[in-house]
Amino acid sequence: MFPIHRPRRLRRTESIRRMVRETILTPDDFIYPLFVVAGSGIKKPISSMPGCFQESVDEVVKTAKEIHSLGIPAVILFGIPEHKDELGSEAYDPNGVVQTAIKALKDSMPDLVVITDVCMCEYTTHGHCGVVKDGEVLNDPTLELLQKEALSHARAGADMVAPSDMMDGRVAAIRGILDSEGFSHIPIMSYAAKYASAFYGPFREAAESAPQFGDRRSYQMDPPNRREALKEVALDIEEGADIVMVKPALSYLDVISDVKENFDLPVAAYNVSGEYSLVKAAAQLGWIDHDRVMLEILTSIKRAGADMILTYFAPEAARLLS
Ligand code: PBG
């Protein structure tokens, strides 16, 4: 009690603050998302995500080299196919953009961890994350496509697969096919608690994956729900997930914290496109201090319990931290 206890004593100098600091960000915490398109020499800016690009494989390799040299251990790949169709067949084409990028990245940087997003929405004409029939996204028929997609990524050399579709049973389905095809060593990072969020807006421009009708609320989680996230995570763990993700991050810090408290698997959090764009826009207007806000956001996500953070800020943050 005051005047005996004076918490300010431990805040008096930066050196003392460093000694008692509870959360330290490092480049090891980050996973950097990359958007891959067909062709070569292409590096097309994504207008709503300043600093992010759609890149052809040759450019993706250059960017990944820089990411790697900053000490960031991993990238996650999203593909924008040349042609979309009803069943998203380029998602599991052995010569698709993502498969080609995996090979190129692993050839030039064997120890860079290459994770792939496993989902149908970038590859389908309707922009939904699964098979559509009569305006409904069908669960079980989608599992087969996700299995094919995950397997094709593993065959191309991916180090880890990350299903983001939110179909029920996809982790078990993917674990099963990977195991039976000789990939029992490949971990699954599941987007376990993924909410139907307006914060994905800019990403849908980046990945050209906006649903052409309706929305994703029949498969992604309802934002007001907290306990349901624990159910989703528990199911994915039972099905064999190795890492569980909460997405988005910033409006769901309570969920990250719950997942961390209740389970002993590594927890990932996705600091999504809208969270990035808000900071960029406010900084462009001169309304906030970009670097401080960025580091405060990333620190808060780690403090809440994330062991790793998927973030478009990865290179900028890593530069400031090194
Ligand atoms: C694909 C997918 C999405 C994101 C990652 N994987 C979009 C969506 O579900 O609509 C969002 C990432 C971001 O906003 O940064 N299903």
PDB file of N, CA, C and O and ligand atoms in Angstrom, residues 78 117 119 121-122 129 164-165 191 194 199-201 203-204 209 216 220 247 270-274 312, ligand 1:
ATOM      1  N   PHE A  78      -0.216 -17.266 -50.585  1.00  0.00           N
ATOM      2  CA  PHE A  78      -1.569 -17.217 -51.141  1.00  0.00           C
ATOM      3  C   PHE A  78      -1.423 -17.151 -52.647  1.00  0.00           C
ATOM      4  O   PHE A  78      -0.588 -16.400 -53.157  1.00  0.00           O
ATOM      5  N   ASP A 117      -1.421 -21.438 -47.440  1.00  0.00           N
ATOM      6  CA  ASP A 117      -2.831 -21.296 -47.099  1.00  0.00           C
ATOM      7  C   ASP A 117      -3.591 -22.312 -47.949  1.00  0.00           C
ATOM      8  O   ASP A 117      -3.407 -22.357 -49.161  1.00  0.00           O
ATOM      9  N   CYS A 119      -7.147 -23.181 -49.116  1.00  0.00           N
ATOM     10  CA  CYS A 119      -8.522 -22.697 -49.193  1.00  0.00           C
ATOM     11  C   CYS A 119      -8.925 -22.608 -50.657  1.00  0.00           C
ATOM     12  O   CYS A 119      -8.067 -22.513 -51.530  1.00  0.00           O
ATOM     13  N   CYS A 121     -11.221 -20.207 -51.903  1.00  0.00           N
ATOM     14  CA  CYS A 121     -11.874 -18.961 -52.323  1.00  0.00           C
ATOM     15  C   CYS A 121     -11.113 -18.185 -53.396  1.00  0.00           C
ATOM     16  O   CYS A 121     -11.729 -17.527 -54.227  1.00  0.00           O
ATOM     17  N   GLU A 122      -9.786 -18.273 -53.407  1.00  0.00           N
ATOM     18  CA  GLU A 122      -9.043 -17.558 -54.454  1.00  0.00           C
ATOM     19  C   GLU A 122      -9.198 -18.236 -55.818  1.00  0.00           C
ATOM     20  O   GLU A 122      -8.920 -17.626 -56.836  1.00  0.00           O
ATOM     21  N   CYS A 129     -15.358 -20.512 -50.133  1.00  0.00           N
ATOM     22  CA  CYS A 129     -14.251 -21.360 -49.690  1.00  0.00           C
ATOM     23  C   CYS A 129     -14.519 -22.847 -49.904  1.00  0.00           C
ATOM     24  O   CYS A 129     -13.818 -23.689 -49.344  1.00  0.00           O
ATOM     25  N   SER A 164      -7.719 -22.634 -44.145  1.00  0.00           N
ATOM     26  CA  SER A 164      -8.389 -21.417 -43.670  1.00  0.00           C
ATOM     27  C   SER A 164      -9.860 -21.359 -44.056  1.00  0.00           C
ATOM     28  O   SER A 164     -10.498 -20.326 -43.927  1.00  0.00           O
ATOM     29  N   ASP A 165     -10.391 -22.495 -44.507  1.00  0.00           N
ATOM     30  CA  ASP A 165     -11.738 -22.525 -45.092  1.00  0.00           C
ATOM     31  C   ASP A 165     -12.867 -22.564 -44.075  1.00  0.00           C
ATOM     32  O   ASP A 165     -13.989 -22.184 -44.366  1.00  0.00           O
ATOM     33  N   TYR A 191      -6.461 -22.669 -39.092  1.00  0.00           N
ATOM     34  CA  TYR A 191      -7.183 -21.446 -38.767  1.00  0.00           C
ATOM     35  C   TYR A 191      -8.386 -21.954 -37.963  1.00  0.00           C
ATOM     36  O   TYR A 191      -9.445 -22.225 -38.511  1.00  0.00           O
ATOM     37  N   LYS A 194     -11.682 -18.797 -36.721  1.00  0.00           N
ATOM     38  CA  LYS A 194     -11.646 -17.753 -37.747  1.00  0.00           C
ATOM     39  C   LYS A 194     -13.033 -17.137 -37.855  1.00  0.00           C
ATOM     40  O   LYS A 194     -14.009 -17.831 -38.102  1.00  0.00           O
ATOM     41  N   PHE A 199     -12.707  -7.075 -41.273  1.00  0.00           N
ATOM     42  CA  PHE A 199     -11.290  -6.724 -41.359  1.00  0.00           C
ATOM     43  C   PHE A 199     -10.551  -7.442 -42.496  1.00  0.00           C
ATOM     44  O   PHE A 199      -9.379  -7.201 -42.704  1.00  0.00           O
ATOM     45  N   TYR A 200     -11.236  -8.361 -43.200  1.00  0.00           N
ATOM     46  CA  TYR A 200     -10.583  -9.037 -44.332  1.00  0.00           C
ATOM     47  C   TYR A 200     -10.728  -8.242 -45.632  1.00  0.00           C
ATOM     48  O   TYR A 200     -10.267  -8.702 -46.677  1.00  0.00           O
ATOM     49  N   GLY A 201     -11.409  -7.102 -45.583  1.00  0.00           N
ATOM     50  CA  GLY A 201     -11.692  -6.358 -46.806  1.00  0.00           C
ATOM     51  C   GLY A 201     -10.516  -6.177 -47.752  1.00  0.00           C
ATOM     52  O   GLY A 201     -10.565  -6.587 -48.910  1.00  0.00           O
ATOM     53  N   PHE A 203      -7.682  -7.694 -47.963  1.00  0.00           N
ATOM     54  CA  PHE A 203      -7.138  -8.978 -48.430  1.00  0.00           C
ATOM     55  C   PHE A 203      -7.893  -9.462 -49.661  1.00  0.00           C
ATOM     56  O   PHE A 203      -7.316 -10.048 -50.578  1.00  0.00           O
ATOM     57  N   ARG A 204      -9.186  -9.215 -49.663  1.00  0.00           N
ATOM     58  CA  ARG A 204      -9.978  -9.741 -50.783  1.00  0.00           C
ATOM     59  C   ARG A 204      -9.621  -9.023 -52.078  1.00  0.00           C
ATOM     60  O   ARG A 204      -9.730  -9.598 -53.149  1.00  0.00           O
ATOM     61  N   SER A 209     -10.470 -12.510 -53.984  1.00  0.00           N
ATOM     62  CA  SER A 209     -11.226 -13.647 -53.461  1.00  0.00           C
ATOM     63  C   SER A 209     -12.557 -13.265 -52.817  1.00  0.00           C
ATOM     64  O   SER A 209     -13.081 -14.007 -51.991  1.00  0.00           O
ATOM     65  N   ARG A 216     -19.613 -15.038 -45.849  1.00  0.00           N
ATOM     66  CA  ARG A 216     -19.025 -16.282 -45.329  1.00  0.00           C
ATOM     67  C   ARG A 216     -19.578 -16.662 -43.956  1.00  0.00           C
ATOM     68  O   ARG A 216     -18.998 -17.453 -43.240  1.00  0.00           O
ATOM     69  N   GLN A 220     -17.671 -19.210 -41.435  1.00  0.00           N
ATOM     70  CA  GLN A 220     -16.775 -18.560 -40.478  1.00  0.00           C
ATOM     71  C   GLN A 220     -17.564 -18.192 -39.216  1.00  0.00           C
ATOM     72  O   GLN A 220     -18.782 -18.078 -39.243  1.00  0.00           O
ATOM     73  N   LYS A 247      -8.093 -15.685 -35.632  1.00  0.00           N
ATOM     74  CA  LYS A 247      -8.070 -14.693 -36.707  1.00  0.00           C
ATOM     75  C   LYS A 247      -9.407 -13.995 -36.801  1.00  0.00           C
ATOM     76  O   LYS A 247     -10.431 -14.680 -36.789  1.00  0.00           O
ATOM     77  N   TYR A 270      -3.517 -14.076 -36.500  1.00  0.00           N
ATOM     78  CA  TYR A 270      -3.388 -13.413 -37.806  1.00  0.00           C
ATOM     79  C   TYR A 270      -3.772 -11.947 -37.673  1.00  0.00           C
ATOM     80  O   TYR A 270      -4.931 -11.616 -37.470  1.00  0.00           O
ATOM     81  N   ASN A 271      -2.760 -11.094 -37.754  1.00  0.00           N
ATOM     82  CA  ASN A 271      -2.942  -9.637 -37.762  1.00  0.00           C
ATOM     83  C   ASN A 271      -3.347  -9.281 -39.206  1.00  0.00           C
ATOM     84  O   ASN A 271      -2.517  -9.080 -40.060  1.00  0.00           O
ATOM     85  N   VAL A 272      -4.659  -9.238 -39.441  1.00  0.00           N
ATOM     86  CA  VAL A 272      -5.166  -9.294 -40.818  1.00  0.00           C
ATOM     87  C   VAL A 272      -5.064  -7.972 -41.581  1.00  0.00           C
ATOM     88  O   VAL A 272      -4.720  -6.929 -41.015  1.00  0.00           O
ATOM     89  N   SER A 273      -5.433  -8.063 -42.844  1.00  0.00           N
ATOM     90  CA  SER A 273      -5.265  -6.939 -43.768  1.00  0.00           C
ATOM     91  C   SER A 273      -5.896  -5.641 -43.278  1.00  0.00           C
ATOM     92  O   SER A 273      -5.271  -4.582 -43.338  1.00  0.00           O
ATOM     93  N   GLY A 274      -7.134  -5.700 -42.783  1.00  0.00           N
ATOM     94  CA  GLY A 274      -7.811  -4.477 -42.348  1.00  0.00           C
ATOM     95  C   GLY A 274      -7.103  -3.819 -41.171  1.00  0.00           C
ATOM     96  O   GLY A 274      -7.068  -2.599 -41.050  1.00  0.00           O
ATOM     97  N   TYR A 312       1.533  -8.509 -42.055  1.00  0.00           N
ATOM     98  CA  TYR A 312       2.093  -7.770 -43.194  1.00  0.00           C
ATOM     99  C   TYR A 312       3.154  -6.779 -42.723  1.00  0.00           C
ATOM    100  O   TYR A 312       3.897  -6.226 -43.513  1.00  0.00           O
TER     101      TYR A 312
HETATM  102  C1  PBG B   1      -9.014 -17.278 -47.253  1.00  0.00           C
HETATM  103  C2  PBG B   1      -8.389 -16.292 -46.374  1.00  0.00           C
HETATM  104  C3  PBG B   1      -8.809 -14.996 -46.029  1.00  0.00           C
HETATM  105  C4  PBG B   1      -7.773 -14.432 -45.272  1.00  0.00           C
HETATM  106  C5  PBG B   1      -6.793 -15.408 -45.143  1.00  0.00           C
HETATM  107  N1  PBG B   1      -7.196 -16.541 -45.801  1.00  0.00           N
HETATM  108  C6  PBG B   1      -9.979 -14.203 -46.420  1.00  0.00           C
HETATM  109  C7  PBG B   1     -11.345 -14.634 -46.130  1.00  0.00           C
HETATM  110  O1  PBG B   1     -11.605 -15.587 -45.387  1.00  0.00           O
HETATM  111  O2  PBG B   1     -12.219 -13.991 -46.710  1.00  0.00           O
HETATM  112  C8  PBG B   1      -7.753 -13.042 -44.724  1.00  0.00           C
HETATM  113  C9  PBG B   1      -6.417 -12.468 -44.464  1.00  0.00           C
HETATM  114  C10 PBG B   1      -6.385 -11.007 -44.242  1.00  0.00           C
HETATM  115  O3  PBG B   1      -7.393 -10.281 -44.242  1.00  0.00           O
HETATM  116  O4  PBG B   1      -5.263 -10.499 -44.078  1.00  0.00           O
HETATM  117  N2  PBG B   1     -10.141 -17.903 -46.820  1.00  0.00           N
END
